[in-house]
Coordinates of C-alpha atoms and ligand atoms in Angstrom, one line a residue:
M433 CA 142.8 74.6 16.0
E434 CA 142.1 72.7 18.8
E435 CA 139.2 72.9 20.8
R436 CA 139.1 74.7 24.3
V437 CA 138.2 71.8 27.1
I438 CA 138.2 73.2 30.6
V439 CA 138.1 71.1 33.3
S440 CA 138.5 72.9 37.2
G441 CA 137.0 71.8 40.4
M442 CA 137.0 72.7 44.1
R443 CA 137.6 71.1 47.5
P444 CA 134.4 71.1 49.9
T445 CA 136.0 72.8 52.4
G446 CA 133.0 75.2 53.9
K447 CA 131.3 77.8 52.4
L448 CA 133.1 80.3 49.9
H449 CA 134.1 83.8 50.2
L450 CA 134.9 86.7 48.7
G451 CA 138.5 85.6 48.2
H452 CA 137.5 82.4 46.4
Y453 CA 135.0 84.8 44.0
F454 CA 137.3 87.2 42.8
G455 CA 140.2 84.1 42.5
V456 CA 138.5 81.3 40.6
I457 CA 134.5 81.5 40.6
R458 CA 134.7 84.8 38.4
N459 CA 137.1 83.3 36.2
W460 CA 134.8 80.5 35.4
L461 CA 131.2 82.9 35.4
K462 CA 133.5 84.3 32.1
L463 CA 134.4 80.9 30.3
Q464 CA 131.0 79.9 30.5
E465 CA 130.3 82.5 27.7
E466 CA 132.4 80.8 25.8
E467 CA 131.7 77.4 23.6
G468 CA 133.5 74.6 24.3
G469 CA 132.7 71.3 27.0
K470 CA 133.4 73.0 30.6
Y471 CA 134.1 70.4 33.3
I472 CA 133.2 71.9 36.7
F473 CA 133.7 69.2 39.6
I474 CA 133.6 69.4 43.6
A475 CA 136.2 67.5 44.3
D476 CA 135.1 65.2 47.4
W477 CA 138.1 62.8 46.6
H478 CA 140.6 65.0 47.4
A479 CA 139.1 66.6 50.5
L480 CA 139.6 63.2 51.9
T481 CA 142.7 63.0 51.3
T482 CA 143.7 65.7 54.5
A483 CA 139.8 65.7 56.6
Y484 CA 139.7 61.4 56.6
T485 CA 138.2 61.4 60.1
Q486 CA 135.8 64.8 59.2
T487 CA 133.6 62.7 56.5
Q488 CA 130.2 63.0 58.6
E489 CA 130.9 67.0 57.0
L490 CA 131.4 65.4 53.7
K491 CA 127.5 65.8 52.5
R492 CA 127.5 68.9 53.7
N493 CA 130.2 70.9 52.8
I494 CA 129.4 69.1 49.3
E495 CA 125.2 70.7 49.5
E496 CA 127.3 74.2 50.8
L497 CA 129.4 74.1 48.2
M498 CA 126.7 73.3 45.3
L499 CA 124.7 75.8 46.7
D500 CA 127.7 78.7 46.7
W501 CA 128.5 78.0 42.9
I502 CA 124.3 77.9 42.0
S503 CA 124.4 80.9 43.5
C504 CA 127.2 82.9 41.8
G505 CA 125.2 82.0 38.6
L506 CA 127.4 78.9 37.5
N507 CA 125.1 77.6 34.8
P508 CA 124.3 73.6 34.3
D509 CA 123.1 74.0 31.3
R510 CA 126.4 76.0 30.6
N511 CA 128.4 74.1 32.3
I512 CA 129.0 70.4 32.9
L513 CA 128.8 70.7 36.8
F514 CA 128.7 67.3 38.9
I515 CA 130.6 65.7 42.3
Q516 CA 134.0 63.8 41.3
S517 CA 133.2 60.7 43.5
Q518 CA 129.9 60.2 41.0
V519 CA 132.1 59.5 38.5
K520 CA 134.2 56.3 38.7
E521 CA 136.3 56.4 36.3
H522 CA 138.7 59.1 37.4
A523 CA 138.8 56.0 39.7
E524 CA 139.9 54.0 37.3
L525 CA 142.5 56.2 35.6
H526 CA 144.4 57.5 39.1
L527 CA 145.1 53.6 38.9
L528 CA 146.1 52.8 36.5
F529 CA 148.4 56.0 36.8
S530 CA 149.5 55.4 39.5
M531 CA 151.3 53.2 37.7
I532 CA 153.7 54.8 35.8
T533 CA 154.0 57.7 37.7
P534 CA 157.9 57.9 39.6
K535 CA 157.5 58.2 43.3
S536 CA 160.5 61.3 43.2
W537 CA 157.8 63.4 40.8
L538 CA 155.2 63.4 44.0
E539 CA 157.8 64.1 46.3
L540 CA 159.4 67.3 44.9
N541 CA 155.1 67.9 45.0
P542 CA 155.8 71.2 47.0
T543 CA 152.4 70.5 48.6
Y544 CA 154.2 67.0 49.7
K545 CA 157.6 68.5 50.9
D546 CA 155.6 71.1 53.1
L547 CA 154.3 68.5 54.8
K548 CA 156.7 66.4 54.8
Y549 CA 158.1 69.4 56.6
N550 CA 155.5 70.3 59.0
L551 CA 155.1 66.9 60.5
L552 CA 159.5 67.1 61.6
K553 CA 158.2 70.0 63.0
L554 CA 155.6 68.7 64.9
G555 CA 157.9 66.3 66.1
E556 CA 159.6 69.1 67.8
I557 CA 157.2 70.6 69.2
K558 CA 155.2 67.5 70.6
E559 CA 159.2 67.3 72.3
K560 CA 159.3 70.4 73.6
F561 CA 156.4 70.5 75.3
A562 CA 156.9 67.3 76.5
H563 CA 159.7 68.5 78.1
L564 CA 157.7 70.8 79.5
A565 CA 155.6 68.9 81.1
E566 CA 157.7 66.6 82.7
R567 CA 158.5 68.8 85.9
T568 CA 154.5 69.1 86.2
V569 CA 153.9 65.6 86.2
K570 CA 156.4 64.7 88.2
E571 CA 155.7 67.5 91.0
I572 CA 151.9 65.8 90.8
I573 CA 152.6 62.6 91.3
Q574 CA 154.5 63.4 94.2
K575 CA 151.8 65.5 95.7
L576 CA 149.1 62.5 95.2
E577 CA 147.4 61.1 98.8
I578 CA 147.7 57.7 97.7
K579 CA 150.1 55.4 96.3
I580 CA 151.7 54.2 93.5
E581 CA 152.5 51.2 91.7
A582 CA 154.3 52.2 88.8
P583 CA 155.0 56.3 89.9
K584 CA 157.2 56.2 86.3
L585 CA 154.8 54.7 84.1
L586 CA 152.6 56.9 85.4
E587 CA 155.0 59.8 84.8
E588 CA 155.2 58.6 81.2
I589 CA 151.9 58.3 80.8
L590 CA 151.0 61.7 81.6
K591 CA 153.8 63.5 80.3
E592 CA 153.3 61.8 76.5
Y593 CA 148.7 62.4 76.9
L594 CA 149.9 66.2 78.5
A595 CA 152.3 66.5 75.6
E596 CA 150.2 65.6 73.4
G597 CA 146.8 66.9 74.7
I598 CA 148.5 70.6 74.4
T599 CA 150.1 69.4 70.1
K600 CA 146.2 68.6 69.5
A601 CA 144.7 72.1 71.4
L602 CA 146.9 73.3 69.5
F603 CA 145.4 71.9 66.1
E604 CA 142.2 72.3 67.2
G605 CA 142.3 76.3 67.7
A606 CA 141.7 75.8 71.1
I607 CA 144.7 77.9 71.4
E608 CA 145.5 81.6 69.7
R609 CA 146.1 80.6 65.7
E610 CA 148.6 84.0 66.4
L611 CA 150.8 81.3 67.5
L612 CA 150.4 78.8 65.4
K613 CA 151.9 81.1 63.1
E614 CA 154.6 81.9 65.4
L615 CA 155.4 78.6 64.7
N616 CA 155.4 78.2 61.4
I617 CA 152.9 75.3 62.0
D618 CA 150.6 74.9 58.2
K619 CA 147.1 74.0 59.6
K620 CA 147.6 70.6 56.9
A621 CA 149.9 68.8 60.3
L622 CA 146.3 69.0 62.0
Y623 CA 145.0 66.0 60.1
S624 CA 148.3 62.3 59.9
V625 CA 148.3 63.3 56.6
D626 CA 151.2 61.2 55.7
T627 CA 149.5 58.6 53.5
Y628 CA 149.6 56.8 50.2
G629 CA 146.4 58.8 49.6
F630 CA 148.1 62.7 50.5
L631 CA 151.2 62.2 47.9
G632 CA 149.1 60.8 45.0
Y633 CA 146.8 63.5 45.5
P634 CA 148.3 65.1 42.0
V635 CA 148.2 61.2 40.4
L636 CA 144.5 62.0 41.1
Q637 CA 144.3 65.6 40.0
A638 CA 145.7 64.6 36.8
A639 CA 143.2 61.9 36.1
D640 CA 141.0 63.9 37.0
I641 CA 141.9 66.5 33.7
L642 CA 142.5 64.2 31.1
I643 CA 140.3 62.1 31.2
Y644 CA 138.3 64.8 29.6
K645 CA 141.2 65.4 27.4
G646 CA 140.9 69.1 29.2
N647 CA 143.4 71.5 27.6
T648 CA 143.1 74.5 29.7
V649 CA 142.8 74.0 33.5
P650 CA 141.9 77.2 34.8
V651 CA 143.0 77.5 38.6
G652 CA 144.7 80.0 41.2
E653 CA 149.0 80.0 41.4
D654 CA 149.0 77.1 44.1
Q655 CA 147.7 74.6 41.0
L656 CA 150.6 75.3 39.0
P657 CA 152.6 72.3 40.4
H658 CA 149.8 70.2 39.8
V659 CA 148.8 71.1 36.7
E660 CA 152.8 70.8 35.4
L661 CA 152.7 67.3 36.9
T662 CA 149.9 66.3 34.7
R663 CA 151.7 67.4 31.9
E664 CA 154.2 65.6 32.8
I665 CA 152.0 62.4 33.5
A666 CA 150.5 63.0 29.4
R667 CA 153.4 62.9 28.2
R668 CA 155.3 59.4 30.0
F669 CA 151.3 57.7 29.0
N670 CA 151.5 59.0 25.6
R671 CA 155.1 57.6 25.4
L672 CA 154.4 55.0 26.8
Y673 CA 151.3 54.2 24.4
G674 CA 151.1 56.2 22.3
E675 CA 149.8 59.5 21.5
T676 CA 146.2 59.7 23.6
F677 CA 146.2 63.0 26.4
P678 CA 146.9 66.4 25.6
E679 CA 149.2 68.2 27.2
P680 CA 147.3 71.0 29.4
E681 CA 147.6 74.4 30.5
A682 CA 147.0 76.4 33.3
L683 CA 145.1 79.5 33.2
L684 CA 146.1 82.0 35.1
T685 CA 143.8 85.5 35.0
E686 CA 144.6 88.4 37.3
T687 CA 143.4 87.4 40.4
P688 CA 143.2 90.8 42.8
K689 CA 144.5 90.1 46.7
V690 CA 141.0 90.1 48.4
V691 CA 142.1 91.3 52.1
G692 CA 139.8 90.6 55.2
I693 CA 138.5 92.3 57.5
D694 CA 141.7 92.7 59.6
G695 CA 143.5 93.9 56.2
R696 CA 145.2 90.1 55.7
K697 CA 144.4 88.0 53.0
M698 CA 141.1 87.0 53.2
S699 CA 140.6 83.0 54.9
K700 CA 138.9 80.9 56.9
S701 CA 141.3 80.2 59.4
Y702 CA 142.2 83.8 59.6
N703 CA 138.5 84.2 60.7
N704 CA 138.2 87.5 58.9
A705 CA 135.7 86.4 55.4
I706 CA 133.0 87.4 54.1
Y707 CA 131.2 84.9 52.9
L708 CA 129.0 85.0 49.8
S709 CA 126.5 83.6 51.7
D710 CA 126.9 86.2 54.3
T711 CA 124.0 88.3 55.2
E712 CA 122.9 92.0 54.6
E713 CA 123.4 92.4 58.7
E714 CA 126.6 90.5 58.8
V715 CA 128.1 91.9 55.4
T716 CA 127.2 94.9 57.3
Q717 CA 128.5 94.4 60.8
K718 CA 131.8 92.5 59.2
V719 CA 132.2 95.4 57.3
G720 CA 131.8 98.4 60.3
K721 CA 134.8 96.4 62.1
M722 CA 137.2 96.6 59.7
V723 CA 140.8 98.2 60.2
T724 CA 141.4 101.4 58.9
D725 CA 144.0 103.6 58.8
P726 CA 146.0 103.2 62.2
Q727 CA 147.3 106.1 61.9
R728 CA 144.2 108.6 61.4
I729 CA 142.4 108.6 64.8
R730 CA 140.1 111.5 64.4
K731 CA 137.8 112.2 61.3
T732 CA 140.2 115.3 61.0
D733 CA 143.0 112.9 60.6
P734 CA 144.1 113.4 57.0
G735 CA 143.8 109.1 55.8
R736 CA 145.8 107.3 54.1
P737 CA 143.0 104.9 51.0
Q738 CA 146.6 103.2 49.9
I739 CA 147.4 101.3 53.3
C740 CA 143.7 101.1 54.3
P741 CA 141.9 97.8 54.0
V742 CA 138.7 99.2 53.6
F743 CA 139.7 101.6 50.8
T744 CA 141.7 98.0 49.1
L745 CA 137.9 96.4 49.1
H746 CA 136.3 99.7 47.6
K747 CA 138.7 98.5 44.7
L748 CA 136.9 95.8 43.5
F749 CA 132.8 97.3 44.7
T750 CA 133.0 101.1 44.0
D751 CA 132.3 103.0 41.4
K752 CA 135.8 104.4 39.7
Q753 CA 133.9 107.8 40.1
T754 CA 133.7 107.4 44.2
L755 CA 136.3 105.9 44.8
K756 CA 137.9 108.6 43.3
T757 CA 135.9 111.3 45.5
I758 CA 136.5 108.5 48.4
E759 CA 139.9 108.5 48.2
E760 CA 140.2 112.2 47.8
D761 CA 138.0 113.3 50.7
C762 CA 140.0 111.1 52.9
Q763 CA 143.6 112.5 52.1
K764 CA 141.8 115.6 53.1
A765 CA 139.7 114.3 55.8
Q766 CA 136.5 114.6 54.8
I767 CA 134.8 111.9 55.1
G768 CA 134.9 109.2 58.4
C769 CA 135.8 105.6 58.3
V770 CA 132.1 105.2 59.3
Q771 CA 130.9 106.3 56.1
C772 CA 133.5 105.1 54.0
K773 CA 132.3 101.7 55.5
Q774 CA 128.8 102.1 55.4
I775 CA 129.4 103.6 51.1
L776 CA 131.7 99.7 50.9
A777 CA 129.0 97.8 52.8
K778 CA 125.8 98.9 51.0
N779 CA 128.3 98.0 47.9
I780 CA 129.4 94.6 48.4
N781 CA 124.9 94.0 50.1
T782 CA 124.2 94.9 45.8
F783 CA 126.9 92.7 44.8
L784 CA 125.5 89.5 46.5
Q785 CA 122.1 90.8 46.3
P786 CA 121.1 88.5 43.0
M787 CA 123.3 85.2 45.0
R788 CA 120.8 85.4 47.6
E789 CA 118.1 85.4 45.8
R790 CA 119.3 82.6 43.8
R791 CA 119.8 81.2 47.1
N792 CA 117.0 81.5 48.8
Y793 CA 115.0 79.8 46.4
Y794 CA 117.4 77.1 46.0
A795 CA 118.5 76.9 49.9
S796 CA 115.0 75.0 50.6
R797 CA 115.1 72.3 47.3
S798 CA 117.8 70.9 48.0
S799 CA 116.9 67.9 45.8
E800 CA 117.0 70.5 43.0
L801 CA 120.4 70.6 43.4
W802 CA 121.7 67.4 43.9
D803 CA 119.4 66.7 40.3
I804 CA 121.7 69.4 38.3
F805 CA 124.7 67.2 39.8
R806 CA 123.5 64.0 39.4
E807 CA 122.7 65.4 35.7
G808 CA 126.5 66.0 35.3
A809 CA 127.6 63.6 36.5
K810 CA 125.5 61.2 33.8
K811 CA 127.5 63.8 31.4
A812 CA 130.2 63.8 32.3
R813 CA 130.5 59.3 32.6
E814 CA 130.0 59.1 28.7
R815 CA 132.9 61.4 28.0
A816 CA 135.1 59.7 30.9
Q817 CA 133.9 56.0 29.7
E818 CA 134.9 56.8 26.2
T819 CA 138.4 58.3 27.1
M820 CA 138.8 54.8 29.4
E821 CA 137.8 52.7 26.2
E822 CA 140.7 53.7 24.7
V823 CA 143.1 54.0 27.1
R824 CA 142.3 50.4 28.4
Q825 CA 143.1 50.0 24.4
K826 CA 146.4 51.1 24.1
M827 CA 147.4 50.0 27.8
N828 CA 145.7 46.7 25.9
I829 CA 143.4 45.8 29.1
P830 CA 140.9 43.7 27.7
Ligands
LIG1258 N1 143.4 71.3 43.5 C1 142.3 72.1 43.1 C2 142.3 72.8 44.4 O1 143.1 72.2 45.2 C3 141.0 71.2 42.9 C4 141.4 69.6 42.2 C5 140.9 69.2 42.4 C6 141.4 70.3 40.9 N2 141.8 67.9 40.6 C7 141.4 69.2 39.9 C8 141.1 71.7 39.9 C9 141.3 69.5 38.0 C10 141.5 71.4 39.0 C11 141.6 70.8 38.2 O2 141.8 73.8 44.3
SF4_1259 FE1 140.4 104.0 55.3 FE2 137.9 105.8 54.6 FE3 138.6 106.0 56.4 FE4 140.1 106.4 54.6 S1 137.9 106.9 54.9 S2 141.0 106.1 56.9 S3 139.7 105.0 53.0 S4 137.9 103.6 56.4

C-alpha cells in the first residue's frame, strides 16, 4: 500500500472557535499520531483572494492562527507546520496548472457560482437604494439655500454616494446582520472578489496538495468540490505529461455541528462564538447568556433538553453519566438552567485549560512560533522542490 500523505490548510481569517476545533483541528490531532507525511499550512495566499484590501491585518491573523494551532496541541515534531507563502514553489505549480485548467471547470465551482450570484444581487440592491435615495436627494437639494449651478449633476452624484454608503454600511456590519440574511447576501460580496485570483482559488489549492503528492485531504464537507477539482487537474496533468500525481481523496470524519450561544451554528459572523482564546470569565459569561428551551420560563417548568442549545453543547464537553442525569433532571424540572449552565461552563473551561497554558507560554514568545513555522517551511520546501524538478522535466521546461 502506498504511504499516506496528508495535506491540509486553513486560511488565516481570525481567531479559532469551538466550531473550528471540532470541525477540523480535532481530526488533525488524531491524524498526527499516525505515520506518514503531514503537511499542515496557513493558507495566507488564499486569504488574499478575498481580503486583499486588508493586508495590514495579515501578519496579525497569521500569528493568531499559529498560536491557536500550537495551543491546540498540534505538534511540530509530528507535522510539518508552515506558512504557504514561505514555500514559493506552490506559486510555480499554480501557474503551470493554470495553463492546463479549463476555465469552465472553475466557473462551475460552487463557490464561484455563489459569488457571481451575490454580485448580481448586490447590483440589484444598489439600484434599489439609489431609487429610494432619489427623492430624499431631490428634497435636500430643493431646501438648500445656496444656488446650485448644476442641480441635476449634484443629484446624480449624491444619489450614487448615498446608495454606495448604504450598501457599504450594510456589508461592514453597521447595519444589522439580520438584514443581510434577509436579503440572502453572503459576506463575500463585501469585497470585490470578481478577480482572476478568486477564480483560480481551487487551482492554487490543487497546487498546495499535489506539490507534496498528497493523497489524503482532511477537510470539511464544504471543501469537497475543491478536492474533486484537484483530482481532475491531477488526471489531466498525468494524461498530458505522464503519470506524476496521485488523485487525492478528501477525508471526511464525522464532525458534530457546534451550536453557538444563540442556538444557531457557531460562526464568527453571527457573533455567537466561544473562542479557544477566551478567558475563563468570558466563557462563563457567554454560557450564562445562552438561550435555553424557550418554553421553560420558571424553574418548575419541565424542560426539553433535546431542543436546548445548552444541552447540545453539553454533549461535547460533559461525561455520559452526568449528561444523562442532566437530561432527566431537566425533564423533571429538578435542575435549574443557571446550574446547568454553570456545569457546562466549568467543563468547557476544563477542556480549554491545557490550551491556555500553552497559549500563555507562546503568547510572549512569538519569535519561537515564527521559528517553528520557518523550520516547517524548510522541510516542506525540500519536498516541493523535488516535485517541481520532476514537473519541469515532464513538461520540458529547461
Ligand atoms: N480552502 C481551504 C479552506 O478554506 C483552505 C485550503 C487551502 C486547503 N489550500 C488547501 C485545505 C489545501 C486543504 C488542502 O478551508
Ligand atoms: Fe437547557 Fe439545561 Fe435549562 Fe434543561 S436545564 S433547558 S438542558 S439549560
